[in-house]
Short mmCIF file of C-alpha atoms in Angstrom, two decimals:
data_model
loop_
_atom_site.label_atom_id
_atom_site.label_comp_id
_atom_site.label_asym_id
_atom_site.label_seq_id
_atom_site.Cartn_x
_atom_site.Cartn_y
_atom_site.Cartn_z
CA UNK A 1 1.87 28.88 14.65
CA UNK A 2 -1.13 28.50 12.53
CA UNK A 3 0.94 28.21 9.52
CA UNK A 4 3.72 25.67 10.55
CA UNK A 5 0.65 23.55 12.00
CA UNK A 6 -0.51 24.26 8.54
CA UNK A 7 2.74 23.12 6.66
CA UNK A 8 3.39 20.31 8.20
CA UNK A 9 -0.06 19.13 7.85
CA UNK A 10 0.25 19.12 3.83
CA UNK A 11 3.45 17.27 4.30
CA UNK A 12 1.71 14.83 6.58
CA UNK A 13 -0.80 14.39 3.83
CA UNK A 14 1.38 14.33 0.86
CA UNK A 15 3.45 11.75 2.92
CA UNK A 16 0.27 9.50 2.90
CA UNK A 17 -0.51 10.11 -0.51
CA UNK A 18 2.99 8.04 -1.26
CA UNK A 19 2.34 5.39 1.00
CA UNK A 20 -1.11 4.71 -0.49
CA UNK A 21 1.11 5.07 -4.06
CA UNK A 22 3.27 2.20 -2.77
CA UNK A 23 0.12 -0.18 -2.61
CA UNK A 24 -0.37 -0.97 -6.02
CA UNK A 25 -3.50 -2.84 -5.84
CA UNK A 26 -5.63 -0.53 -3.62
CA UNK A 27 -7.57 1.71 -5.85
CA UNK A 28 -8.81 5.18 -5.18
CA UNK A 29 -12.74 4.06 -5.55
CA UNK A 30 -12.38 1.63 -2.64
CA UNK A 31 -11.09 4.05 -0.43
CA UNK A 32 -12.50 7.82 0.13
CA UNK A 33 -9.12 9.00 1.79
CA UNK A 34 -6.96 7.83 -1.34
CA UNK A 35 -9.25 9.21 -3.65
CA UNK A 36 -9.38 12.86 -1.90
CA UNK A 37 -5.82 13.41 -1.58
CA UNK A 38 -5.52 11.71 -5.10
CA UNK A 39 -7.26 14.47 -6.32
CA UNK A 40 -5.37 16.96 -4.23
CA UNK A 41 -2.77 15.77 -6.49
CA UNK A 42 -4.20 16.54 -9.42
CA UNK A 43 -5.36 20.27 -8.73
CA UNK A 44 -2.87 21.74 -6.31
CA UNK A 45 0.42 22.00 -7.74
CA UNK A 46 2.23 22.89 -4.52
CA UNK A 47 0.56 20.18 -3.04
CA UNK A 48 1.91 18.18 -6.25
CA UNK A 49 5.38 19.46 -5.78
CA UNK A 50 5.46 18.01 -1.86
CA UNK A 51 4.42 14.82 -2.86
CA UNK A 52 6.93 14.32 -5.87
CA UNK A 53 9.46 15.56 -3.60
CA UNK A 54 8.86 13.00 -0.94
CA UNK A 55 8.73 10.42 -3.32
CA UNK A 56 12.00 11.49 -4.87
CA UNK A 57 13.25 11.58 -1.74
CA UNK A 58 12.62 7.85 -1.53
CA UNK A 59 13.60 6.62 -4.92
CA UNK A 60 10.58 6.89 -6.40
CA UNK A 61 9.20 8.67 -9.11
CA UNK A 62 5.56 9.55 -9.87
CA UNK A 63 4.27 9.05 -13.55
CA UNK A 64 0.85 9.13 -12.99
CA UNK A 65 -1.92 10.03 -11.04
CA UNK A 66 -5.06 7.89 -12.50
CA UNK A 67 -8.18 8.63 -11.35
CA UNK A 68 -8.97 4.38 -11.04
CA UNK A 69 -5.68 3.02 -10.60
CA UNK A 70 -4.26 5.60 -8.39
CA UNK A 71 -0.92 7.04 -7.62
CA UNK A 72 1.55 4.93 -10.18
CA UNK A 73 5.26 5.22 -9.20
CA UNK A 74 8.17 3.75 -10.96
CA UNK A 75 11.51 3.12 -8.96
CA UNK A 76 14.26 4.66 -9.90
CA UNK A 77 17.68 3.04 -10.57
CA UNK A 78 19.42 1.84 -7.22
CA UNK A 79 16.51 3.32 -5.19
CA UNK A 80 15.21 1.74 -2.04
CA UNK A 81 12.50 0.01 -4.07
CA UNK A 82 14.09 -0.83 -6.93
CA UNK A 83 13.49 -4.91 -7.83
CA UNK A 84 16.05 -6.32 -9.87
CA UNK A 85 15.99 -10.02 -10.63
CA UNK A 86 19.83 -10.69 -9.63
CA UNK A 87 19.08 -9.72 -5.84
CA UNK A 88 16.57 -13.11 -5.94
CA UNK A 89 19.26 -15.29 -4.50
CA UNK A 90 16.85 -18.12 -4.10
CA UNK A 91 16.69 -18.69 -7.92
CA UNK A 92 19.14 -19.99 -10.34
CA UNK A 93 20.87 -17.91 -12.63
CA UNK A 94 19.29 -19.38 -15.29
CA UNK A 95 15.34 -18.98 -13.49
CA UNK A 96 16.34 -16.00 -13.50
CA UNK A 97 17.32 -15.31 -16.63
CA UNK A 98 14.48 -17.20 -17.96
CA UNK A 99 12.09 -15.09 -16.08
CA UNK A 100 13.47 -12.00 -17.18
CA UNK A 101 13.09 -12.91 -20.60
CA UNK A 102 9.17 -13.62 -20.01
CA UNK A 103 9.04 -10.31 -18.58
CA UNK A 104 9.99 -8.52 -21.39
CA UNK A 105 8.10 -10.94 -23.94
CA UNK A 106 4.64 -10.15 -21.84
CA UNK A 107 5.79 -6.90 -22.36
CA UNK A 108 6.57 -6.74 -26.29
CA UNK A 109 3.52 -8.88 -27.29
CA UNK A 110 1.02 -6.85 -26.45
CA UNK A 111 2.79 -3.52 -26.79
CA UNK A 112 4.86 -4.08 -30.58
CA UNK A 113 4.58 -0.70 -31.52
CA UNK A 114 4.58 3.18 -30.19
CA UNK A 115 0.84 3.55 -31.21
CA UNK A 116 -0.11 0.57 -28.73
CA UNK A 117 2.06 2.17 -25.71
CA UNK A 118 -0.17 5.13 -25.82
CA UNK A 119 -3.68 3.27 -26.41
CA UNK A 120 -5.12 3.26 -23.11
CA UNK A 121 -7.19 0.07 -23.58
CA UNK A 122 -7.16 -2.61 -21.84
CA UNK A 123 -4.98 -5.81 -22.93
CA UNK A 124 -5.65 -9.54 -22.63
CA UNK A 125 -3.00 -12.13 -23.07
CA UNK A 126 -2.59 -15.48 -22.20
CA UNK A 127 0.11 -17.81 -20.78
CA UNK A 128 -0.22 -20.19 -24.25
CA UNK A 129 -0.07 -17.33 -26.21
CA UNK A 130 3.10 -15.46 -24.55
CA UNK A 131 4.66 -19.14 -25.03
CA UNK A 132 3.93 -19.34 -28.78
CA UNK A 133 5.44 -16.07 -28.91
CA UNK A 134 8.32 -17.21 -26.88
CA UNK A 135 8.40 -20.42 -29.23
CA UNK A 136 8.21 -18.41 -32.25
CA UNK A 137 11.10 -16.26 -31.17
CA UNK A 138 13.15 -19.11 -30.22
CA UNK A 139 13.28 -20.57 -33.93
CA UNK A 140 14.08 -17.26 -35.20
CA UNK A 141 17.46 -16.89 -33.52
CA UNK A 142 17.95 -19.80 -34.18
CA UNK A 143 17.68 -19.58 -37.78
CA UNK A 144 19.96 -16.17 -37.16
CA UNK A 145 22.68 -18.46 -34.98
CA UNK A 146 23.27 -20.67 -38.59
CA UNK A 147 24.69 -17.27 -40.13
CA UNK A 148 23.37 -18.20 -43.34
CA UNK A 149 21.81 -16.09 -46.15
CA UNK A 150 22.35 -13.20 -44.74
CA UNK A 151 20.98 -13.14 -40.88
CA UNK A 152 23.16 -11.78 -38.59
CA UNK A 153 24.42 -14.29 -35.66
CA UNK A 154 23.05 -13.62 -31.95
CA UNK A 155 26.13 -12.21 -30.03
CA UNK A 156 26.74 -15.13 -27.30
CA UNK A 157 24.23 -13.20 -24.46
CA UNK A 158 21.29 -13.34 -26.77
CA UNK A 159 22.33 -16.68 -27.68
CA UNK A 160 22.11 -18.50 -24.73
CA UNK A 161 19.01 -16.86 -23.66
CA UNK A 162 16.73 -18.46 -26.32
CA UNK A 163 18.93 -21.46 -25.85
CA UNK A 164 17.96 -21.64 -22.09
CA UNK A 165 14.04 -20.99 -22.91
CA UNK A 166 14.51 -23.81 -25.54
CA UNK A 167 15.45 -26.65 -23.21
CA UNK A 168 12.36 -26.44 -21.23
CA UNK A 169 8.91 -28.11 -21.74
CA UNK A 170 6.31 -25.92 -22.83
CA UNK A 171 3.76 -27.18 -20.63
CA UNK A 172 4.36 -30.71 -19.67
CA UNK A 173 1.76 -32.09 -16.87
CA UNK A 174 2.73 -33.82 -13.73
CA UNK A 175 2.70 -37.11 -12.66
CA UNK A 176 -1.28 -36.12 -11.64
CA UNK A 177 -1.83 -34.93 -14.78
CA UNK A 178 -3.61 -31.79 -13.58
CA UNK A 179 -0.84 -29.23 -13.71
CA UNK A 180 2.03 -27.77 -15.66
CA UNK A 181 5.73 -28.86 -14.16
CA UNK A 182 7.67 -26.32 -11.93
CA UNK A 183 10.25 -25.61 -14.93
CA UNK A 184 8.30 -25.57 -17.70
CA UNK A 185 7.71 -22.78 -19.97
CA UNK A 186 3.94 -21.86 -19.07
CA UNK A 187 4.46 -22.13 -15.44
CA UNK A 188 7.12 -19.31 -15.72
CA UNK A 189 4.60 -17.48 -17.90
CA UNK A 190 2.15 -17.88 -15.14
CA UNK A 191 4.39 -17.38 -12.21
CA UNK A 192 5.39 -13.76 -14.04
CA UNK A 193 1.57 -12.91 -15.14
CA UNK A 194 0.68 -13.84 -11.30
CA UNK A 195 3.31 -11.41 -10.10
CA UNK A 196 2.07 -8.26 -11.68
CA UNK A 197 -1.11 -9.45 -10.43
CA UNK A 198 0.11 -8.95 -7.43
CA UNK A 199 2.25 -5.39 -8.19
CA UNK A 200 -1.41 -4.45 -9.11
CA UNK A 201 -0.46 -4.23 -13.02
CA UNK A 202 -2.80 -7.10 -13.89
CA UNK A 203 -5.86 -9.28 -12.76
CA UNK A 204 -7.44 -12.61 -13.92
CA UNK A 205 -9.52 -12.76 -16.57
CA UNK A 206 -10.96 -16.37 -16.38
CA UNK A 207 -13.85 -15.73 -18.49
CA UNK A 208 -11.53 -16.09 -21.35
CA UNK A 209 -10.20 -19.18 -20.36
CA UNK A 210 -7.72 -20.48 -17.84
CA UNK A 211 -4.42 -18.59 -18.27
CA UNK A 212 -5.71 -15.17 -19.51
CA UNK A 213 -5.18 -12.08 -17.53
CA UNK A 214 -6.05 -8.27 -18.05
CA UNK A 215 -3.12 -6.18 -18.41
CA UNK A 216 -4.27 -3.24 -16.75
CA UNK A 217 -3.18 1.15 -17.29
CA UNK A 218 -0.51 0.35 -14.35
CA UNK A 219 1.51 -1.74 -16.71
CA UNK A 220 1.32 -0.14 -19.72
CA UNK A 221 2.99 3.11 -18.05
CA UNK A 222 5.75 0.87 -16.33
CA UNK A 223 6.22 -0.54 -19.90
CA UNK A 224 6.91 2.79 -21.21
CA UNK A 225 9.54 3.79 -18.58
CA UNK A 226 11.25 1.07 -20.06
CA UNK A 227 10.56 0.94 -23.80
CA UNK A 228 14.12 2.11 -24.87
CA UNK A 229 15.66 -0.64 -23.35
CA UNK A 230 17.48 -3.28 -26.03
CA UNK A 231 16.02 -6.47 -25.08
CA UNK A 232 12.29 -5.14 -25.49
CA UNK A 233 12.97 -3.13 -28.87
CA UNK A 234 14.25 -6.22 -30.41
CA UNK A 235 11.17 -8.52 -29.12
CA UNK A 236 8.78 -5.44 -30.49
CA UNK A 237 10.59 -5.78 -33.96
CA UNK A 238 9.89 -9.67 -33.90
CA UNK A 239 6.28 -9.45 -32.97
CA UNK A 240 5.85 -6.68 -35.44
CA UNK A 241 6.96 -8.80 -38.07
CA UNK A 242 5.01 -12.16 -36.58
CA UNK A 243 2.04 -10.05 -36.62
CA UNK A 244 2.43 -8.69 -40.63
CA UNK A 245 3.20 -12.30 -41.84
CA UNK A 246 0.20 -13.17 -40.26
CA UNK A 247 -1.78 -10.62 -41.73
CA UNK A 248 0.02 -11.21 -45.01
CA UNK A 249 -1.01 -15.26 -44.73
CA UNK A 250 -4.89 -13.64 -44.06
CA UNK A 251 -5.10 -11.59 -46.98
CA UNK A 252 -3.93 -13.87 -49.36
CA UNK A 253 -6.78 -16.82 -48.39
#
């Protein structure tokens, strides 16, 4: 009896272990129970295999157990907790799109190459500079929609992305003159930045100025489920070559 009593206790446990995983922005420090089985986790592998099981079982799949940030789970395609932009029926398919591309430009900025994906420091970024990058990406497909020496055209998806991100203001005040408009560029920026605040993948970081955030371990390992996908390896390859013109510009003053 002792050992079913036993058994399902160490389910129980590994059970709670995933719910703590899906809060995102509790962290182990702030709470004694988290941390223990957190570090249950990380020694006892049967213990380990329970917990990856239940969290299989529920679409889920753990890529990290960080000693700060906690149990970090990624959903997994068509899972229970799987967000996908097109299931936000209270946005236009073109917010939508829009967002999407912010996503991934957050996303490619700060992480342009394989060596930055595995650097475990923290990242700041800011919702001016994700727009620059957003502007600066805009009048390079454009330049590649003319065809001209050379540049490949967009195919028509690509195309009326940018094309979309284009029409708005960057960061036109309102009649008050104290904030951005709902459809402008920078709000997006800040509506998406505010989000993974909220997922627990970022936090403020006013002492830099309004706009900046922290982009915090969480989000670098959800980046990295997902650096194979087109979208961001084509945004990396544009910031990549931003960021050696700009070095190139540097060196020769």
């Amino acid at each position: 009896m002792s050992t079913v009593v036993s058994a399902s206790e160490d389910l129980q446990d590994a059970a709670e272990l995933v719910r703590y995983g899906c809060r995102p922005r509790l962290r182990p420090l702030a709470d004694a129970r988290y941390r223990d089985l957190l570090q249950r986790y990380r020694m006892e592998k049967a213990f380990r295999d329970q917990v990856e099981a239940i969290a299989q079982g529920l679409g889920v799949e753990v890529i990290a157990a960080h000693l700060q940030e906690g149990l970090v789970l990624h959903p997994q395609d068509g899972g229970l907790f799987t967000y996908r932009l097109k299931d936000d029926l209270r946005r236009s398919a073109e917010d939508r799109v829009v967002l999407g591309l912010v996503h991934v430009a957050i996303a490619a900025r700060v992480y342009p190459t394989e060596h930055d994906l595995e650097d475990e420091s923290v990242k700041r970024v800011g919702v001016c500079e994700v727009d620059g990058f957003l502007r600066h990406l805009v009048e390079q497909l454009r330049e590649a929609s003319k065809g001209e020496d050379g540049l490949p055209v967009p195919a028509a998806a690509v195309d009326a992305v940018w094309r979309l991100y284009a029409r708005r203001p960057g960061g036109r005040p309102t009649a008050g003159g104290r904030s951005v408009t709902h459809r402008s560029t920078q709000s997006v920026i800040r509506e998406v930045l505010e989000w993974l605040v909220h997922q627990g993948m970022a936090m403020p970081a006013p002492e830099f100025g309004a706009g900046h955030y922290r982009l915090l371990h969480r989000f670098r390992l959800q980046v990295s489920e997902a650096a194979a996908l087109p979208a961001f390896e084509t945004l990396r390859a544009i910031r990549r070559a931003q960021t050696a013109a700009a070095t190139a510009d540097t060196e020769e003053v």
